[in-house]
Coordinates of N, CA and C in Angstrom, one line a residue:
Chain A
X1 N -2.2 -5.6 -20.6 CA -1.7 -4.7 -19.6 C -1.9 -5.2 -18.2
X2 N -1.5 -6.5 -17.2 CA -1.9 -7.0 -17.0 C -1.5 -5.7 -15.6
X3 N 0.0 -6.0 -15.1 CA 0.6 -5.2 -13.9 C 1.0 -6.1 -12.9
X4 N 0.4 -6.2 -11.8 CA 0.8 -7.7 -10.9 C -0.2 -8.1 -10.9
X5 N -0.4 -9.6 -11.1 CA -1.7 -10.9 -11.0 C -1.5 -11.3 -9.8
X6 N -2.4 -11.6 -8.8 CA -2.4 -12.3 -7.7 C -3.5 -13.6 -7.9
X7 N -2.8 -14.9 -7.5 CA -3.7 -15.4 -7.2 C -3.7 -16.9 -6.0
X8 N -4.7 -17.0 -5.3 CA -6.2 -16.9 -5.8 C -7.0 -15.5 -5.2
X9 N -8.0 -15.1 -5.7 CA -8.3 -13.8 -5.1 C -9.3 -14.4 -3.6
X10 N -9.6 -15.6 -3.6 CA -10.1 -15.4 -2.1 C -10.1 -17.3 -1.8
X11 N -9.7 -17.4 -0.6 CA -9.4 -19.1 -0.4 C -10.2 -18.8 1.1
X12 N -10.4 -20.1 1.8 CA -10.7 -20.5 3.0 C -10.1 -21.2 3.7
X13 N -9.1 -21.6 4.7 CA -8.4 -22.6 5.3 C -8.9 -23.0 6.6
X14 N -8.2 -23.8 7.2 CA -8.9 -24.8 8.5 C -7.3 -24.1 9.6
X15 N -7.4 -24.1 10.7 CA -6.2 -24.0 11.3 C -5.3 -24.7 11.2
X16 N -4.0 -25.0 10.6 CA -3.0 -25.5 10.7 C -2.7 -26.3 9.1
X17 N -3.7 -25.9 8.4 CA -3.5 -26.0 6.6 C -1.8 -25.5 6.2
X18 N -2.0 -25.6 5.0 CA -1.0 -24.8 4.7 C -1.6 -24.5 3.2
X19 N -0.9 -23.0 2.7 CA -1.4 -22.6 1.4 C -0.2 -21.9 0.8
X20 N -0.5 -21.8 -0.6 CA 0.9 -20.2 -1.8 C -0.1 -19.5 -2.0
X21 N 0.5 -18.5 -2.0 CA -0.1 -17.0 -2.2 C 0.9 -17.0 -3.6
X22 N 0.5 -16.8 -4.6 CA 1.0 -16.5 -6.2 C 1.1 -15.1 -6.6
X23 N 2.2 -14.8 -7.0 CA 2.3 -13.5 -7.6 C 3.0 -13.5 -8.9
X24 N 2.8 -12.5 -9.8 CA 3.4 -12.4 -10.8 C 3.5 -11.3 -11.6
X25 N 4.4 -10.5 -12.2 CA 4.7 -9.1 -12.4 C 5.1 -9.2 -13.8
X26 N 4.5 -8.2 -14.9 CA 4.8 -8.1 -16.0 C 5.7 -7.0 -16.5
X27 N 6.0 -6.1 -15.3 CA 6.3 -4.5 -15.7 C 7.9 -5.2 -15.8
X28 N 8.9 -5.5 -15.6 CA 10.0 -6.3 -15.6 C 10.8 -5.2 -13.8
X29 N 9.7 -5.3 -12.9 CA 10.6 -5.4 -12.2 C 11.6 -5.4 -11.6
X30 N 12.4 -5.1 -10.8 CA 13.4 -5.4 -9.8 C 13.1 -5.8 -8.3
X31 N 12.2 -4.9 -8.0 CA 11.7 -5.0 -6.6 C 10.5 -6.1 -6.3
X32 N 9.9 -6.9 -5.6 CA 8.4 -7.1 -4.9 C 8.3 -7.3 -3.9
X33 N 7.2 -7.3 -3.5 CA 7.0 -7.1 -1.9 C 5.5 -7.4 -1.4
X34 N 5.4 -8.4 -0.1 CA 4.0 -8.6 0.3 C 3.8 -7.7 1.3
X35 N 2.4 -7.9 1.7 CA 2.0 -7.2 2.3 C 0.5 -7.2 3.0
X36 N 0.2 -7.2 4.1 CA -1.7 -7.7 5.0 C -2.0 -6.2 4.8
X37 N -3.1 -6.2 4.8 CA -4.0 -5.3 5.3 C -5.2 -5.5 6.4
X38 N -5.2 -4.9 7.5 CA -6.4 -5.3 8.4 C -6.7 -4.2 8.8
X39 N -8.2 -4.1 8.7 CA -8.9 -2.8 9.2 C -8.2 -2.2 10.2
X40 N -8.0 -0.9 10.0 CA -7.9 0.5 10.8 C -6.4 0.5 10.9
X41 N -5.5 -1.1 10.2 CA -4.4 -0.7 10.2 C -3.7 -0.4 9.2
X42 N -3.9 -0.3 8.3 CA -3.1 0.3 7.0 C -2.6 -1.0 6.6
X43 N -1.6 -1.2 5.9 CA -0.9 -2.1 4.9 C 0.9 -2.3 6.0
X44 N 0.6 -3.4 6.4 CA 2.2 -4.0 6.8 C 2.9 -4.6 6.1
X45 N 4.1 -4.5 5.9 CA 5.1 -5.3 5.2 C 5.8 -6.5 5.7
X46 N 5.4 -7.5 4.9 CA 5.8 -9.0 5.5 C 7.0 -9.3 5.0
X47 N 7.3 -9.0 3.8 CA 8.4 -9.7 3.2 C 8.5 -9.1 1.8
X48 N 9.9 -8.8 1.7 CA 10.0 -8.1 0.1 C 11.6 -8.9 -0.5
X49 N 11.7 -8.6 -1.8 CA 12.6 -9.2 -2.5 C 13.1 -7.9 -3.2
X50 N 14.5 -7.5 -2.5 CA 14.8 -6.2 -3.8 C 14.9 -6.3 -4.8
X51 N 15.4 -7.5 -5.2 CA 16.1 -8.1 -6.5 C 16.1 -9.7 -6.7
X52 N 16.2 -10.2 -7.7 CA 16.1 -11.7 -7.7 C 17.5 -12.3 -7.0
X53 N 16.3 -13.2 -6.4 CA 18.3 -13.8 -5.4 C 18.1 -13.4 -4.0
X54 N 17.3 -12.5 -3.7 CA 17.3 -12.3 -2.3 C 16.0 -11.5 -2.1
X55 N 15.7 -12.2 -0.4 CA 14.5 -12.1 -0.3 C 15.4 -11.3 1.6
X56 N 14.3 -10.7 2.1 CA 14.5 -10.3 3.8 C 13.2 -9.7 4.2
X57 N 13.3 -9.7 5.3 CA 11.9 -9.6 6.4 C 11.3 -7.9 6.5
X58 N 10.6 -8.3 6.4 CA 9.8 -7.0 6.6 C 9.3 -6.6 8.4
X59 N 8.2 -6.2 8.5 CA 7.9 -5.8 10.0 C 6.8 -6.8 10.5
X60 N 5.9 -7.5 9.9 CA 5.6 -8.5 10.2 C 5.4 -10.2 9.5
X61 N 6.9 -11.1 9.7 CA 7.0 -11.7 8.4 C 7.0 -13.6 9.5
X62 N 6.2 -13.3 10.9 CA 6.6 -14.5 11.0 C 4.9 -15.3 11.3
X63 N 5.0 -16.6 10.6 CA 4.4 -17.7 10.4 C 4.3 -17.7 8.6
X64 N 5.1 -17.2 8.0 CA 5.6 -16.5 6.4 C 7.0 -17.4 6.3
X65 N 6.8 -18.3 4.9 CA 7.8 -17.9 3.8 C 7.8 -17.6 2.8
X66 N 8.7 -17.1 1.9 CA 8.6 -16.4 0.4 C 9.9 -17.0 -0.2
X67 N 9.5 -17.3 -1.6 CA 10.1 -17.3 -2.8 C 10.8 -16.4 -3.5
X68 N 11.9 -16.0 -4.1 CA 11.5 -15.4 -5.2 C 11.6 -16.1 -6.2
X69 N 10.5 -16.8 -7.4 CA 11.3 -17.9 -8.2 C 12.0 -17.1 -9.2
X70 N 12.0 -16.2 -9.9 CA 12.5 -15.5 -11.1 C 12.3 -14.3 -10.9
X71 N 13.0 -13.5 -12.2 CA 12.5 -11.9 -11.7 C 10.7 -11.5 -12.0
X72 N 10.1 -12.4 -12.5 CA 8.6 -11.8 -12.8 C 7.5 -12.6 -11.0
X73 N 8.0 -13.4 -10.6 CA 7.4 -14.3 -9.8 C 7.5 -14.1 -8.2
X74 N 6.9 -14.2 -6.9 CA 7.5 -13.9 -5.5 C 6.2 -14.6 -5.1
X75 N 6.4 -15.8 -4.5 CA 5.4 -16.1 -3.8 C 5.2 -16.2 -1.8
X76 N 4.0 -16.1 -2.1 CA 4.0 -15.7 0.0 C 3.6 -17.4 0.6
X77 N 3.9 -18.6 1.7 CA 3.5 -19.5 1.5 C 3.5 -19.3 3.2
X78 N 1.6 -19.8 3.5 CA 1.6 -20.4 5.2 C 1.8 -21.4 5.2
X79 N 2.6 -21.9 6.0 CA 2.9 -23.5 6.4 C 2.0 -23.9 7.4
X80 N 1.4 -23.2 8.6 CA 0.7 -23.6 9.4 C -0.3 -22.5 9.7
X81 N -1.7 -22.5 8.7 CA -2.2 -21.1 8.9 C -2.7 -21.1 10.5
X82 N -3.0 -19.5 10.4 CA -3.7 -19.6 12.1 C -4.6 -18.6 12.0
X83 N -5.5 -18.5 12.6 CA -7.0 -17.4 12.8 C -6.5 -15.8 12.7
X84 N -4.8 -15.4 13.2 CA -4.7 -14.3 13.3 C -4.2 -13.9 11.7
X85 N -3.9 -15.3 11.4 CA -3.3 -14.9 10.1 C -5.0 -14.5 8.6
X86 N -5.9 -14.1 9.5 CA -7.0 -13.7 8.3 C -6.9 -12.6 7.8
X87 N -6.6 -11.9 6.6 CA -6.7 -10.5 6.6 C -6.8 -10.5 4.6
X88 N -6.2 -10.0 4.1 CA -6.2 -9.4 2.9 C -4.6 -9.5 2.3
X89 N -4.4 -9.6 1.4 CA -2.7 -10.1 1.2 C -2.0 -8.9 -0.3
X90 N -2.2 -8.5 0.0 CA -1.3 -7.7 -1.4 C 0.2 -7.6 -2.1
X91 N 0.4 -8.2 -3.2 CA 1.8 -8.1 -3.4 C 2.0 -7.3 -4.8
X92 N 3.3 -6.6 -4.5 CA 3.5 -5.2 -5.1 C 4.8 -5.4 -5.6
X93 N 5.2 -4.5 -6.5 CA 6.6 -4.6 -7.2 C 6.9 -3.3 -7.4
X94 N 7.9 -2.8 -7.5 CA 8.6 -1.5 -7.8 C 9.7 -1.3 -8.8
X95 N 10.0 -0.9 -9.5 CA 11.1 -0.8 -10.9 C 12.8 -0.8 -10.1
X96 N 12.4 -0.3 -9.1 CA 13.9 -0.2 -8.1 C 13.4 -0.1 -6.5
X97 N 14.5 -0.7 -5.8 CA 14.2 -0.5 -4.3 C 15.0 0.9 -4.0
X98 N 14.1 1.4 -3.8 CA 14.3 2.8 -3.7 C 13.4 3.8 -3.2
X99 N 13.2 4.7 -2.5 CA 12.6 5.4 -1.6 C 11.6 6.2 -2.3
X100 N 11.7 6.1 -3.5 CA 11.3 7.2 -4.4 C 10.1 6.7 -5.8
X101 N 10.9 5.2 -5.6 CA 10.0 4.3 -6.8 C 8.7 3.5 -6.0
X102 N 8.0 4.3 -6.5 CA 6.3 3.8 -6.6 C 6.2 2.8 -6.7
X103 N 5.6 1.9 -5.9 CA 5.0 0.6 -5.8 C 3.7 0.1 -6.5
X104 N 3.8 -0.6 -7.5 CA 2.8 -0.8 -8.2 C 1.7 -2.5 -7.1
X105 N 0.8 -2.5 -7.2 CA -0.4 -3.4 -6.4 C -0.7 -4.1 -7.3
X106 N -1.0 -5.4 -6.8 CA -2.1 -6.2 -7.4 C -3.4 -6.1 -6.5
X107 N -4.6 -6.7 -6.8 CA -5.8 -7.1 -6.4 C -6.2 -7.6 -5.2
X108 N -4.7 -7.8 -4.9 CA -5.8 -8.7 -3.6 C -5.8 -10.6 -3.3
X109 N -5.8 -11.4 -2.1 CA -6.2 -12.1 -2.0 C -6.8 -12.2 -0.6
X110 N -8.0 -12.4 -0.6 CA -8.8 -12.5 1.0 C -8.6 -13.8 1.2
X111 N -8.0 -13.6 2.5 CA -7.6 -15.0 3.0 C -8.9 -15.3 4.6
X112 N -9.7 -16.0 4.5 CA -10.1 -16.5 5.7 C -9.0 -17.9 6.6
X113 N -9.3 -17.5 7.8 CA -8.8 -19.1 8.5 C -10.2 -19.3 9.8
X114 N -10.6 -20.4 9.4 CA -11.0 -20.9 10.6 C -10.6 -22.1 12.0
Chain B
X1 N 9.9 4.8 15.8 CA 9.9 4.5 14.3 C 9.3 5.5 13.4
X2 N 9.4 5.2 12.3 CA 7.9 6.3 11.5 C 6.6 5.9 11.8
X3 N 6.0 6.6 11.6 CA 4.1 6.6 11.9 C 3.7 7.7 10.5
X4 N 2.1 7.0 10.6 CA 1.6 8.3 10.0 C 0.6 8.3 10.4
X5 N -0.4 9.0 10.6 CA -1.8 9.2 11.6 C -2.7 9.8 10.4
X6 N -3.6 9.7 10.1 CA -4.6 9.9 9.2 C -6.2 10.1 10.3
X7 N -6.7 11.0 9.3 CA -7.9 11.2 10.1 C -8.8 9.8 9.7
X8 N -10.0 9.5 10.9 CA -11.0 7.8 10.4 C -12.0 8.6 10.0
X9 N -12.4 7.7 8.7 CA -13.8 7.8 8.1 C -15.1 7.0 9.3
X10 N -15.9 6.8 8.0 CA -15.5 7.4 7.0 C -16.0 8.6 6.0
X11 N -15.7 9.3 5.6 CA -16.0 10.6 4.9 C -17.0 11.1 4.1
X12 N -18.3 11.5 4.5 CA -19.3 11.1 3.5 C -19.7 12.6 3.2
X13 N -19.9 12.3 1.8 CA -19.4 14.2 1.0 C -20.6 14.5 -0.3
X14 N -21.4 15.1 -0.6 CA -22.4 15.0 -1.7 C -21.6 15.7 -2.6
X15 N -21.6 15.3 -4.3 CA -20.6 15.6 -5.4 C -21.1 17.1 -5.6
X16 N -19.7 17.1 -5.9 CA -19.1 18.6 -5.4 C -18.7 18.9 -4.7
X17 N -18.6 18.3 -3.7 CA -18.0 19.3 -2.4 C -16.4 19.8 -2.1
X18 N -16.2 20.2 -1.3 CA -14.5 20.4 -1.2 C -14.1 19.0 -0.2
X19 N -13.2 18.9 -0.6 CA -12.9 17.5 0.2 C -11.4 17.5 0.6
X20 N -11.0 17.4 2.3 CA -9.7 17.4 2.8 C -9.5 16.2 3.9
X21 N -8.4 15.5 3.5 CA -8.5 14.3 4.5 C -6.8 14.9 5.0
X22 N -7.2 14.7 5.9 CA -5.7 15.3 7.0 C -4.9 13.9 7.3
X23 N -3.6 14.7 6.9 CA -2.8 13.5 7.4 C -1.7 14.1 7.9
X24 N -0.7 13.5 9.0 CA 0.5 13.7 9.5 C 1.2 12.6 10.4
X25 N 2.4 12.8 10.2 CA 3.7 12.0 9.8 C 4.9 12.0 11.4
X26 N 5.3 11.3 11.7 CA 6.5 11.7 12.5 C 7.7 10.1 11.7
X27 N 8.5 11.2 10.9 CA 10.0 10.0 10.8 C 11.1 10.7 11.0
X28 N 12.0 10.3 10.7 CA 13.8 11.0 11.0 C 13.9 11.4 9.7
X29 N 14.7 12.1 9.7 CA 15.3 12.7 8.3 C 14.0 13.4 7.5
X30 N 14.3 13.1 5.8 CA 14.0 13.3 4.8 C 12.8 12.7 4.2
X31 N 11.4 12.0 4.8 CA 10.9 11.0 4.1 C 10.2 11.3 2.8
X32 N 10.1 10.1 1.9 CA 8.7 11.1 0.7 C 7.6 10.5 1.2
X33 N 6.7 11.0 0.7 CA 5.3 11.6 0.9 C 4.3 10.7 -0.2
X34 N 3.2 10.1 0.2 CA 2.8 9.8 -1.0 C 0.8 9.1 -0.5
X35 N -0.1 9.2 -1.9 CA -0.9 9.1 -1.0 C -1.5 8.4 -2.1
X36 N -2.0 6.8 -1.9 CA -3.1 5.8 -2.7 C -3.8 6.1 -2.7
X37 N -5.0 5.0 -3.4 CA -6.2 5.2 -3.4 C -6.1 3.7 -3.8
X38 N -7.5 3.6 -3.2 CA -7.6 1.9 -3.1 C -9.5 2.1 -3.1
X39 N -10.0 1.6 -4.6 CA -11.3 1.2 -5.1 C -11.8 0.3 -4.7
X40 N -13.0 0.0 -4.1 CA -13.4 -1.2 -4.1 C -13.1 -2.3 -5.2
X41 N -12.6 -3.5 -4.1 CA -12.1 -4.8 -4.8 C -10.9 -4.7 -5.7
X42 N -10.2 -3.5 -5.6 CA -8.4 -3.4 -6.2 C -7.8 -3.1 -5.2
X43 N -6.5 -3.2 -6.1 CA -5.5 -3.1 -5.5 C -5.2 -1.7 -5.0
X44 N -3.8 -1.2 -4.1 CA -3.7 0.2 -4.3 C -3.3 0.8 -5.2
X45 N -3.4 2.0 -5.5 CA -2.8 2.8 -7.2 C -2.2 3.7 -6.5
X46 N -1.1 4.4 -7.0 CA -0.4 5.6 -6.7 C -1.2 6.5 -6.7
X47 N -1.6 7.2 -6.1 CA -2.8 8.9 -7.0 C -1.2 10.3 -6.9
X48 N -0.4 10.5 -5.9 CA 0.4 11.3 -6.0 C 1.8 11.3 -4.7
X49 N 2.7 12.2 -5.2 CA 3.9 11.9 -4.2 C 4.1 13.0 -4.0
X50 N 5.1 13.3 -3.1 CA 6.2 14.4 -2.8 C 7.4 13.9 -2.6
X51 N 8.3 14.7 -2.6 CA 10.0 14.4 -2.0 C 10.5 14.9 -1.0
X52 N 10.2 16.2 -1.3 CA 11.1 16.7 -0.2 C 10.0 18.3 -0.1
X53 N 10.6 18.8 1.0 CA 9.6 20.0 1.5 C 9.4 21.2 0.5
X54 N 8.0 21.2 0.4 CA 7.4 22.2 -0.2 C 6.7 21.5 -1.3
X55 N 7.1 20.8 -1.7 CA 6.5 20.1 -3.1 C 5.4 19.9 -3.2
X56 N 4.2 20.2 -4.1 CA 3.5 20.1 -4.0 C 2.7 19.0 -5.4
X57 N 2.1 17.5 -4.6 CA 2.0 16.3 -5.7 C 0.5 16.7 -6.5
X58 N 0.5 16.4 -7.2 CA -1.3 16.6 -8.0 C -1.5 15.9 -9.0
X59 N -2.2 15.2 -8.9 CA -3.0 14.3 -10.3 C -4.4 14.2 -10.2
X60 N -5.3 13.5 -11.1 CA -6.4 13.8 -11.2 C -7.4 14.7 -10.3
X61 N -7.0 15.9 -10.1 CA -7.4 17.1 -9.5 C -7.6 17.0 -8.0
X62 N -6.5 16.1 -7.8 CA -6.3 15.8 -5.8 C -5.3 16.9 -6.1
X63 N -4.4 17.2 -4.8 CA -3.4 17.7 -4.4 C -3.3 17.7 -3.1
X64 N -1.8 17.5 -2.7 CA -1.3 17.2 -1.7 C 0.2 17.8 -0.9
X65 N 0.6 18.9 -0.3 CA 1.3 20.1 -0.3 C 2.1 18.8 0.6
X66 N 4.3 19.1 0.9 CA 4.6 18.6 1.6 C 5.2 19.7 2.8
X67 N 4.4 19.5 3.7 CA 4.4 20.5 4.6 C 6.1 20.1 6.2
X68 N 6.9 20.6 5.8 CA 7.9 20.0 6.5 C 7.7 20.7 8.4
X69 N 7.1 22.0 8.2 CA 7.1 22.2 9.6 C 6.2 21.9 10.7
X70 N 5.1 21.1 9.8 CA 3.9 20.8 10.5 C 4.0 19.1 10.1
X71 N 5.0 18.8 9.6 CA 5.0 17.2 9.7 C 3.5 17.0 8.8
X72 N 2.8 17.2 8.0 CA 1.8 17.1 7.4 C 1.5 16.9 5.9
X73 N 0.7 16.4 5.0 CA 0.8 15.9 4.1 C -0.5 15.6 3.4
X74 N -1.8 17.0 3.4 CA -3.0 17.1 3.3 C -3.5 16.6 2.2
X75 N -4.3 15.5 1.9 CA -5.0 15.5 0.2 C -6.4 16.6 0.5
X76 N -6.3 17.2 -0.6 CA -7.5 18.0 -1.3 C -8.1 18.2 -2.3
X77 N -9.1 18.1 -2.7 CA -9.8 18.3 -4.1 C -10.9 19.2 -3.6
X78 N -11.1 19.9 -5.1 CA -12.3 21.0 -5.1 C -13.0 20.6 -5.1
X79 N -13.5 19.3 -6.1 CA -14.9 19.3 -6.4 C -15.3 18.0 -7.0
X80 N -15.7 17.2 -5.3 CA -15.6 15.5 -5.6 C -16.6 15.0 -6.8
X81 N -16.3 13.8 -6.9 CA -17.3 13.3 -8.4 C -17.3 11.7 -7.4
X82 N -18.9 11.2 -7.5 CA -19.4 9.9 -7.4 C -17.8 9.0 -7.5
X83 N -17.3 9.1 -8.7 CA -15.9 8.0 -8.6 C -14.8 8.5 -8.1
X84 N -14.9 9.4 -7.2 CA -14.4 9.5 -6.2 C -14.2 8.7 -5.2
X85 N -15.5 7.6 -4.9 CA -15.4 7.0 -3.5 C -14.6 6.3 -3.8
X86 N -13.8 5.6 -2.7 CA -12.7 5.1 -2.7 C -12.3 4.8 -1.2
X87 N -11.1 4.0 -0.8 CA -9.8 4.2 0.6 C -8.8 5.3 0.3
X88 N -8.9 5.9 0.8 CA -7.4 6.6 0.6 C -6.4 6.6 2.2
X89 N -5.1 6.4 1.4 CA -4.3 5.9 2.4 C -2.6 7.1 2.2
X90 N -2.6 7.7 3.3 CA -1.5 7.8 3.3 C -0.2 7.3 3.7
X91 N 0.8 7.8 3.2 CA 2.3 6.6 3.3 C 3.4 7.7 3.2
X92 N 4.2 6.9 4.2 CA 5.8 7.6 3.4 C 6.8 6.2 3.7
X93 N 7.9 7.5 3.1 CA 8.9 5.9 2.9 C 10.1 6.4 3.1
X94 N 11.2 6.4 4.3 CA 11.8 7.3 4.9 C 13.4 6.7 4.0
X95 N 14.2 7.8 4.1 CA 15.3 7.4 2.8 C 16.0 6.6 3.5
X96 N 16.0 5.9 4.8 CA 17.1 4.8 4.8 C 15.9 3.5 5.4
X97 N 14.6 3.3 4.9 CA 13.8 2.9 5.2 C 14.1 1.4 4.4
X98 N 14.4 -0.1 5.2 CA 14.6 -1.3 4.4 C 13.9 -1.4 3.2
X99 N 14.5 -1.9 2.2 CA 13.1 -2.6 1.6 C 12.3 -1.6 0.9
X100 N 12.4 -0.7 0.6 CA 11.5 0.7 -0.1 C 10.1 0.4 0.8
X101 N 10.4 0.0 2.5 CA 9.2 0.4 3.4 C 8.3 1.3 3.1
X102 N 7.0 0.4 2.8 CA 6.0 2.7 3.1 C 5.6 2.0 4.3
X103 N 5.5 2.8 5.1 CA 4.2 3.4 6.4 C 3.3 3.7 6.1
X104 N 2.5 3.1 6.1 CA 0.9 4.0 6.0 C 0.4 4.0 7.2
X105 N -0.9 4.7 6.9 CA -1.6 5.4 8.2 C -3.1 4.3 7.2
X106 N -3.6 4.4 8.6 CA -4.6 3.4 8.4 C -6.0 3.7 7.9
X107 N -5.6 4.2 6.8 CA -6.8 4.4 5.8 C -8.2 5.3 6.0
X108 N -8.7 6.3 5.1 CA -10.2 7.0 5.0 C -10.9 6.5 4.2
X109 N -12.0 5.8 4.3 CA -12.8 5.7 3.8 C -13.5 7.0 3.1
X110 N -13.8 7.4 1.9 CA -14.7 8.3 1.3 C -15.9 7.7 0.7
X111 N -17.0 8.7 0.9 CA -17.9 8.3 0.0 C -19.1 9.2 -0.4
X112 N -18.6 9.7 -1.5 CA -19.4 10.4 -2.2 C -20.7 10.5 -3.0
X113 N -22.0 11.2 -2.4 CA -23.3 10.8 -3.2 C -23.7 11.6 -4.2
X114 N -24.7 11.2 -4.8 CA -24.4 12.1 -6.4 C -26.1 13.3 -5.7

């Protein structure tokens, strides 16, 4: 009963590294979606995929790109990390993109940059 | 845009207590209502929704009324228990909102002592 796997749950990078953020969803899906969290501010939306085949920007999606490889898979990838980019990374999936359908979470990955 | 304003923890409550974390909202139209919880070291979980005004969401003995004239969207429980502590985050997700957007408000810490 897995739900969404994230991984890795916690990495380190140097400024200007690059890294994938891995996701992967067993519920089958239509929707996923990433997402930071940084203290005091709730959960921002970087980038979501309503459906396989297409991906579009969320409210904060730039030094970000994303995948979607198949309908179980959405990956988040920094090409040039940066110190602002440290926070916590969540990606989520929803049975439909729809206002109404619950977003299911995975765990987490703490991302440091120094 | 939408917002949602939540009260800051964080909330520290001895088991039993009555427990209300205030939350309110400003979007356009119709939004739903919906409020996580996020455990130490997981992800977020649904705990309950609303749709539309008046509704009132409840699961494991939270409840959450959707208050249309006061823009508000209260969690309440009677009578907290130790696994209670938790984030709790309120969100909505407005019906022409990209992407099955939530907004959240930037999180309460709870924490309950036995």
């Amino acid at each position: 009963n897995a739900g969404v796997t994230q991984t890795p749950k916690f990495q380190v990078l140097k400024t200007g590294q690059s890294m994938t953020l891995q996701c992967a969803q067993d519920m089958n899906h239509n929707s996923m979606y990433w997402y930071r969290q940084d203290p005091g501010m709730g959960l921002r939306l970087i980038y979501y995929s309503a459906s396989e085949g297409t991906t579009d920007k969320g409210e904060v999606p730039n030094g970000y790109n994303v995948s979607r490889l198949n309908k179980r898979e959405f990956s988040l990838r920094l090409e040039s990390a940066a110190p602002s980019q440290t926070s916590v990374y969540f990606c989520a999936s929803s049975e439909v993109q729809g206002y109404n359908s619950p977003l299911h979470f995975g765990n987490g990955t703490r991302l440091t940059v120094t | 845009g939408d917002s949602v304003t939540q009260m800051e923890g964080p909330v520290t409550l001895s088991e039993e207590a009555f427990l209300t974390i205030n939350c309110t909202y400003t979007a356009t139209g119709y939004p739903s209502l919906f409020w996580y919880v996020q455990y130490p070291g997981e992800g977020l979980q649904l705990l309950l929704k609303a749709t539309k005004a008046d509704d009132k969401g409840s699961n494991k003995g939270f409840e959450a009324t959707y208050r249309k004239e006061t823009t508000s969207f209260h969690l309440e429980k009677g009578s907290v228990q130790v696994s209670d502590s938790a984030v709790y985050f309120c969100a909505l997700s407005g019906y022409k909102a990209a992407g099955n957007k939530l907004t959240f408000g930037g999180g309460t810490r709870v924490l309950v002592k036995p």
